[in-house]
Amino acid sequence: MSRPFKIEIAESQEELKQRLQTVSSGIQKEKLQMLWWLKSGQVNQHQEIGKRLARDTSTVTRWLQKYRASGLSGLLEIKKAPGANRKINSKVLAALKQELETGKGFSSYGAIVEWLKKEHGQDIEYATVYAWVRYRLKAKLKVPRPQSNNQDEKLVSEFKKNSASFLIV
């Protein structure tokens, strides 16, 4: 014979039902459903809750312990992993951004990888540098087209003068 199942649910049945209808997460919905069943008196054993939710009784026990310890907010809390540290720290990122904004800039992403290694001692992969510069910093490495040494400067300046008048219209 198991020991008696006793738990005090502080929230009202109506409040639990209303929150059950508005919650979007599936796991939170299961937890609220469990509390609503207990509050309304539909369920009075761990095994029955586990069977209805298709969960192990140890999971139900853990949820109820969490509810007893920290209430509804603690039970419904969804913890998120902090994630990995950034490969490029904020100081180096600021220096890279400043270097990209200068007129000189870089000729290739490989040059940025070398610059980071030489100036800041960070060995970062090409793909990581490309993703940061291209998508996060929204910078494009632009290099002017090659020009012939045989071009006539007078003709080039005349062309620029005439083509600029078409752009104004």
mmCIF file of N, CA and C in Angstrom, residues 28-98:
data_model
loop_
_atom_site.group_PDB
_atom_site.id
_atom_site.type_symbol
_atom_site.label_atom_id
_atom_site.label_comp_id
_atom_site.label_asym_id
_atom_site.label_seq_id
_atom_site.Cartn_x
_atom_site.Cartn_y
_atom_site.Cartn_z
ATOM 1 N N GLN A 28 4.587 22.637 -20.892
ATOM 2 C CA GLN A 28 3.864 23.464 -19.924
ATOM 3 C C GLN A 28 2.395 23.078 -19.885
ATOM 4 N N LYS A 29 1.858 22.733 -21.037
ATOM 5 C CA LYS A 29 0.457 22.310 -21.118
ATOM 6 C C LYS A 29 0.245 21.026 -20.310
ATOM 7 N N GLU A 30 1.176 20.086 -20.412
ATOM 8 C CA GLU A 30 1.070 18.840 -19.648
ATOM 9 C C GLU A 30 1.107 19.101 -18.142
ATOM 10 N N LYS A 31 2.001 19.990 -17.724
ATOM 11 C CA LYS A 31 2.133 20.295 -16.300
ATOM 12 C C LYS A 31 0.873 20.980 -15.771
ATOM 13 N N LEU A 32 0.346 21.926 -16.541
ATOM 14 C CA LEU A 32 -0.889 22.596 -16.135
ATOM 15 C C LEU A 32 -2.068 21.620 -16.137
ATOM 16 N N GLN A 33 -2.105 20.720 -17.094
ATOM 17 C CA GLN A 33 -3.169 19.710 -17.154
ATOM 18 C C GLN A 33 -3.134 18.843 -15.902
ATOM 19 N N MET A 34 -1.933 18.465 -15.482
ATOM 20 C CA MET A 34 -1.772 17.660 -14.274
ATOM 21 C C MET A 34 -2.331 18.396 -13.058
ATOM 22 N N LEU A 35 -1.964 19.681 -12.923
ATOM 23 C CA LEU A 35 -2.453 20.470 -11.787
ATOM 24 C C LEU A 35 -3.967 20.640 -11.838
ATOM 25 N N TRP A 36 -4.499 20.836 -13.041
ATOM 26 C CA TRP A 36 -5.947 21.013 -13.175
ATOM 27 C C TRP A 36 -6.689 19.736 -12.783
ATOM 28 N N TRP A 37 -6.164 18.574 -13.192
ATOM 29 C CA TRP A 37 -6.778 17.298 -12.822
ATOM 30 C C TRP A 37 -6.770 17.117 -11.301
ATOM 31 N N LEU A 38 -5.634 17.499 -10.687
ATOM 32 C CA LEU A 38 -5.532 17.362 -9.236
ATOM 33 C C LEU A 38 -6.491 18.317 -8.517
ATOM 34 N N LYS A 39 -6.566 19.542 -8.977
ATOM 35 C CA LYS A 39 -7.429 20.545 -8.348
ATOM 36 C C LYS A 39 -8.901 20.184 -8.505
ATOM 37 N N SER A 40 -9.276 19.658 -9.682
ATOM 38 C CA SER A 40 -10.678 19.318 -9.918
ATOM 39 C C SER A 40 -11.061 17.975 -9.297
ATOM 40 N N GLY A 41 -10.098 17.209 -8.789
ATOM 41 C CA GLY A 41 -10.376 15.939 -8.139
ATOM 42 C C GLY A 41 -10.563 14.781 -9.098
ATOM 43 N N GLN A 42 -10.198 14.954 -10.358
ATOM 44 C CA GLN A 42 -10.345 13.876 -11.343
ATOM 45 C C GLN A 42 -9.306 12.778 -11.137
ATOM 46 N N VAL A 43 -8.176 13.142 -10.555
ATOM 47 C CA VAL A 43 -7.061 12.211 -10.377
ATOM 48 C C VAL A 43 -6.614 12.273 -8.922
ATOM 49 N N ASN A 44 -6.255 11.129 -8.365
ATOM 50 C CA ASN A 44 -5.759 11.147 -6.983
ATOM 51 C C ASN A 44 -4.579 10.195 -6.760
ATOM 52 N N GLN A 45 -3.926 9.716 -7.837
ATOM 53 C CA GLN A 45 -2.761 8.846 -7.709
ATOM 54 C C GLN A 45 -1.713 9.209 -8.764
ATOM 55 N N HIS A 46 -0.435 9.020 -8.373
ATOM 56 C CA HIS A 46 0.676 9.259 -9.305
ATOM 57 C C HIS A 46 0.544 8.410 -10.562
ATOM 58 N N GLN A 47 0.232 7.141 -10.371
ATOM 59 C CA GLN A 47 0.167 6.217 -11.495
ATOM 60 C C GLN A 47 -0.897 6.646 -12.502
ATOM 61 N N GLU A 48 -1.997 7.148 -11.999
ATOM 62 C CA GLU A 48 -3.081 7.574 -12.887
ATOM 63 C C GLU A 48 -2.671 8.800 -13.705
ATOM 64 N N ILE A 49 -1.972 9.741 -13.071
ATOM 65 C CA ILE A 49 -1.474 10.927 -13.785
ATOM 66 C C ILE A 49 -0.473 10.492 -14.852
ATOM 67 N N GLY A 50 0.444 9.612 -14.473
ATOM 68 C CA GLY A 50 1.442 9.109 -15.415
ATOM 69 C C GLY A 50 0.809 8.412 -16.602
ATOM 70 N N LYS A 51 -0.229 7.634 -16.349
ATOM 71 C CA LYS A 51 -0.919 6.920 -17.418
ATOM 72 C C LYS A 51 -1.622 7.893 -18.359
ATOM 73 N N ARG A 52 -2.297 8.888 -17.795
ATOM 74 C CA ARG A 52 -3.024 9.859 -18.630
ATOM 75 C C ARG A 52 -2.088 10.714 -19.477
ATOM 76 N N LEU A 53 -0.932 11.070 -18.903
ATOM 77 C CA LEU A 53 0.015 11.932 -19.631
ATOM 78 C C LEU A 53 1.038 11.124 -20.435
ATOM 79 N N ALA A 54 0.997 9.797 -20.293
ATOM 80 C CA ALA A 54 1.984 8.920 -20.926
ATOM 81 C C ALA A 54 3.399 9.305 -20.491
ATOM 82 N N ARG A 55 3.525 9.544 -19.179
ATOM 83 C CA ARG A 55 4.808 9.884 -18.558
ATOM 84 C C ARG A 55 5.103 8.889 -17.446
ATOM 85 N N ASP A 56 6.373 8.735 -17.135
ATOM 86 C CA ASP A 56 6.762 7.876 -16.039
ATOM 87 C C ASP A 56 6.370 8.533 -14.720
ATOM 88 N N THR A 57 6.110 7.715 -13.701
ATOM 89 C CA THR A 57 5.692 8.272 -12.407
ATOM 90 C C THR A 57 6.812 9.087 -11.761
ATOM 91 N N SER A 58 8.063 8.768 -12.075
ATOM 92 C CA SER A 58 9.169 9.559 -11.519
ATOM 93 C C SER A 58 9.144 10.987 -12.074
ATOM 94 N N THR A 59 8.726 11.140 -13.329
ATOM 95 C CA THR A 59 8.599 12.468 -13.926
ATOM 96 C C THR A 59 7.503 13.249 -13.220
ATOM 97 N N VAL A 60 6.382 12.597 -12.975
ATOM 98 C CA VAL A 60 5.265 13.241 -12.272
ATOM 99 C C VAL A 60 5.698 13.656 -10.872
ATOM 100 N N THR A 61 6.425 12.781 -10.189
ATOM 101 C CA THR A 61 6.923 13.089 -8.843
ATOM 102 C C THR A 61 7.847 14.293 -8.875
ATOM 103 N N ARG A 62 8.744 14.323 -9.846
ATOM 104 C CA ARG A 62 9.683 15.452 -9.968
ATOM 105 C C ARG A 62 8.930 16.755 -10.208
ATOM 106 N N TRP A 63 7.908 16.724 -11.074
ATOM 107 C CA TRP A 63 7.110 17.927 -11.346
ATOM 108 C C TRP A 63 6.401 18.408 -10.077
ATOM 109 N N LEU A 64 5.835 17.468 -9.321
ATOM 110 C CA LEU A 64 5.119 17.845 -8.098
ATOM 111 C C LEU A 64 6.070 18.393 -7.043
ATOM 112 N N GLN A 65 7.280 17.838 -6.950
ATOM 113 C CA GLN A 65 8.278 18.363 -6.022
ATOM 114 C C GLN A 65 8.670 19.790 -6.403
ATOM 115 N N LYS A 66 8.816 20.013 -7.689
ATOM 116 C CA LYS A 66 9.156 21.358 -8.161
ATOM 117 C C LYS A 66 8.026 22.337 -7.850
ATOM 118 N N TYR A 67 6.781 21.896 -8.011
ATOM 119 C CA TYR A 67 5.630 22.751 -7.701
ATOM 120 C C TYR A 67 5.585 23.062 -6.207
ATOM 121 N N ARG A 68 5.833 22.054 -5.362
ATOM 122 C CA ARG A 68 5.827 22.285 -3.909
ATOM 123 C C ARG A 68 6.922 23.274 -3.513
ATOM 124 N N ALA A 69 8.086 23.153 -4.129
ATOM 125 C CA ALA A 69 9.240 23.980 -3.756
ATOM 126 C C ALA A 69 9.126 25.414 -4.258
ATOM 127 N N SER A 70 8.708 25.615 -5.508
ATOM 128 C CA SER A 70 8.754 26.975 -6.065
ATOM 129 C C SER A 70 7.461 27.432 -6.725
ATOM 130 N N GLY A 71 6.389 26.712 -6.555
ATOM 131 C CA GLY A 71 5.096 27.165 -7.052
ATOM 132 C C GLY A 71 4.938 26.996 -8.554
ATOM 133 N N LEU A 72 3.890 27.627 -9.053
ATOM 134 C CA LEU A 72 3.542 27.492 -10.478
ATOM 135 C C LEU A 72 4.614 28.076 -11.385
ATOM 136 N N SER A 73 5.175 29.228 -11.007
ATOM 137 C CA SER A 73 6.198 29.847 -11.858
ATOM 138 C C SER A 73 7.437 28.962 -11.972
ATOM 139 N N GLY A 74 7.835 28.314 -10.875
ATOM 140 C CA GLY A 74 8.979 27.400 -10.910
ATOM 141 C C GLY A 74 8.700 26.155 -11.727
ATOM 142 N N LEU A 75 7.460 25.669 -11.654
ATOM 143 C CA LEU A 75 7.083 24.473 -12.418
ATOM 144 C C LEU A 75 7.080 24.749 -13.914
ATOM 145 N N LEU A 76 6.604 25.929 -14.301
ATOM 146 C CA LEU A 76 6.468 26.250 -15.723
ATOM 147 C C LEU A 76 7.714 26.880 -16.323
ATOM 148 N N GLU A 77 8.742 27.116 -15.497
ATOM 149 C CA GLU A 77 9.974 27.749 -15.993
ATOM 150 C C GLU A 77 10.661 26.850 -17.003
ATOM 151 N N ILE A 78 11.050 27.442 -18.124
ATOM 152 C CA ILE A 78 11.799 26.714 -19.146
ATOM 153 C C ILE A 78 13.221 27.253 -19.129
ATOM 154 N N LYS A 79 14.152 26.390 -18.787
ATOM 155 C CA LYS A 79 15.544 26.812 -18.717
ATOM 156 C C LYS A 79 16.180 26.680 -20.084
ATOM 157 N N LYS A 80 17.028 27.637 -20.405
ATOM 158 C CA LYS A 80 17.704 27.639 -21.686
ATOM 159 C C LYS A 80 19.207 27.565 -21.451
ATOM 160 N N ALA A 81 19.865 26.736 -22.211
ATOM 161 C CA ALA A 81 21.311 26.588 -22.088
ATOM 162 C C ALA A 81 22.001 27.894 -22.486
ATOM 163 N N PRO A 82 23.073 28.260 -21.808
ATOM 164 C CA PRO A 82 23.737 29.530 -22.100
ATOM 165 C C PRO A 82 24.430 29.572 -23.450
ATOM 166 N N GLY A 83 24.789 28.423 -23.994
ATOM 167 C CA GLY A 83 25.466 28.405 -25.289
ATOM 168 C C GLY A 83 26.966 28.574 -25.147
ATOM 169 N N ALA A 84 27.650 28.435 -26.236
ATOM 170 C CA ALA A 84 29.107 28.528 -26.242
ATOM 171 C C ALA A 84 29.551 29.985 -26.287
ATOM 172 N N ASN A 85 30.780 30.234 -25.866
ATOM 173 C CA ASN A 85 31.343 31.577 -25.943
ATOM 174 C C ASN A 85 31.631 31.929 -27.392
ATOM 175 N N ARG A 86 31.554 33.204 -27.703
ATOM 176 C CA ARG A 86 31.845 33.655 -29.061
ATOM 177 C C ARG A 86 33.311 33.431 -29.393
ATOM 178 N N LYS A 87 33.539 33.128 -30.654
ATOM 179 C CA LYS A 87 34.915 32.921 -31.097
ATOM 180 C C LYS A 87 35.652 34.244 -31.240
ATOM 181 N N ILE A 88 34.906 35.302 -31.582
ATOM 182 C CA ILE A 88 35.495 36.635 -31.707
ATOM 183 C C ILE A 88 34.935 37.481 -30.570
ATOM 184 N N ASN A 89 35.798 37.910 -29.642
ATOM 185 C CA ASN A 89 35.293 38.702 -28.520
ATOM 186 C C ASN A 89 34.952 40.130 -28.962
ATOM 187 N N SER A 90 34.272 40.865 -28.112
ATOM 188 C CA SER A 90 33.749 42.183 -28.484
ATOM 189 C C SER A 90 34.850 43.203 -28.795
ATOM 190 N N LYS A 91 35.986 43.116 -28.109
ATOM 191 C CA LYS A 91 37.086 44.058 -28.362
ATOM 192 C C LYS A 91 37.660 43.844 -29.761
ATOM 193 N N VAL A 92 37.898 42.595 -30.117
ATOM 194 C CA VAL A 92 38.443 42.258 -31.435
ATOM 195 C C VAL A 92 37.420 42.578 -32.522
ATOM 196 N N LEU A 93 36.148 42.337 -32.217
ATOM 197 C CA LEU A 93 35.083 42.630 -33.172
ATOM 198 C C LEU A 93 34.999 44.124 -33.468
ATOM 199 N N ALA A 94 35.163 44.948 -32.436
ATOM 200 C CA ALA A 94 35.153 46.398 -32.631
ATOM 201 C C ALA A 94 36.340 46.838 -33.483
ATOM 202 N N ALA A 95 37.498 46.241 -33.239
ATOM 203 C CA ALA A 95 38.690 46.574 -34.036
ATOM 204 C C ALA A 95 38.498 46.150 -35.485
ATOM 205 N N LEU A 96 37.904 44.991 -35.706
ATOM 206 C CA LEU A 96 37.641 44.512 -37.066
ATOM 207 C C LEU A 96 36.659 45.427 -37.784
ATOM 208 N N LYS A 97 35.635 45.834 -37.083
ATOM 209 C CA LYS A 97 34.636 46.736 -37.669
ATOM 210 C C LYS A 97 35.278 48.062 -38.071
ATOM 211 N N GLN A 98 36.124 48.577 -37.201
ATOM 212 C CA GLN A 98 36.816 49.836 -37.490
ATOM 213 C C GLN A 98 37.745 49.668 -38.687
#
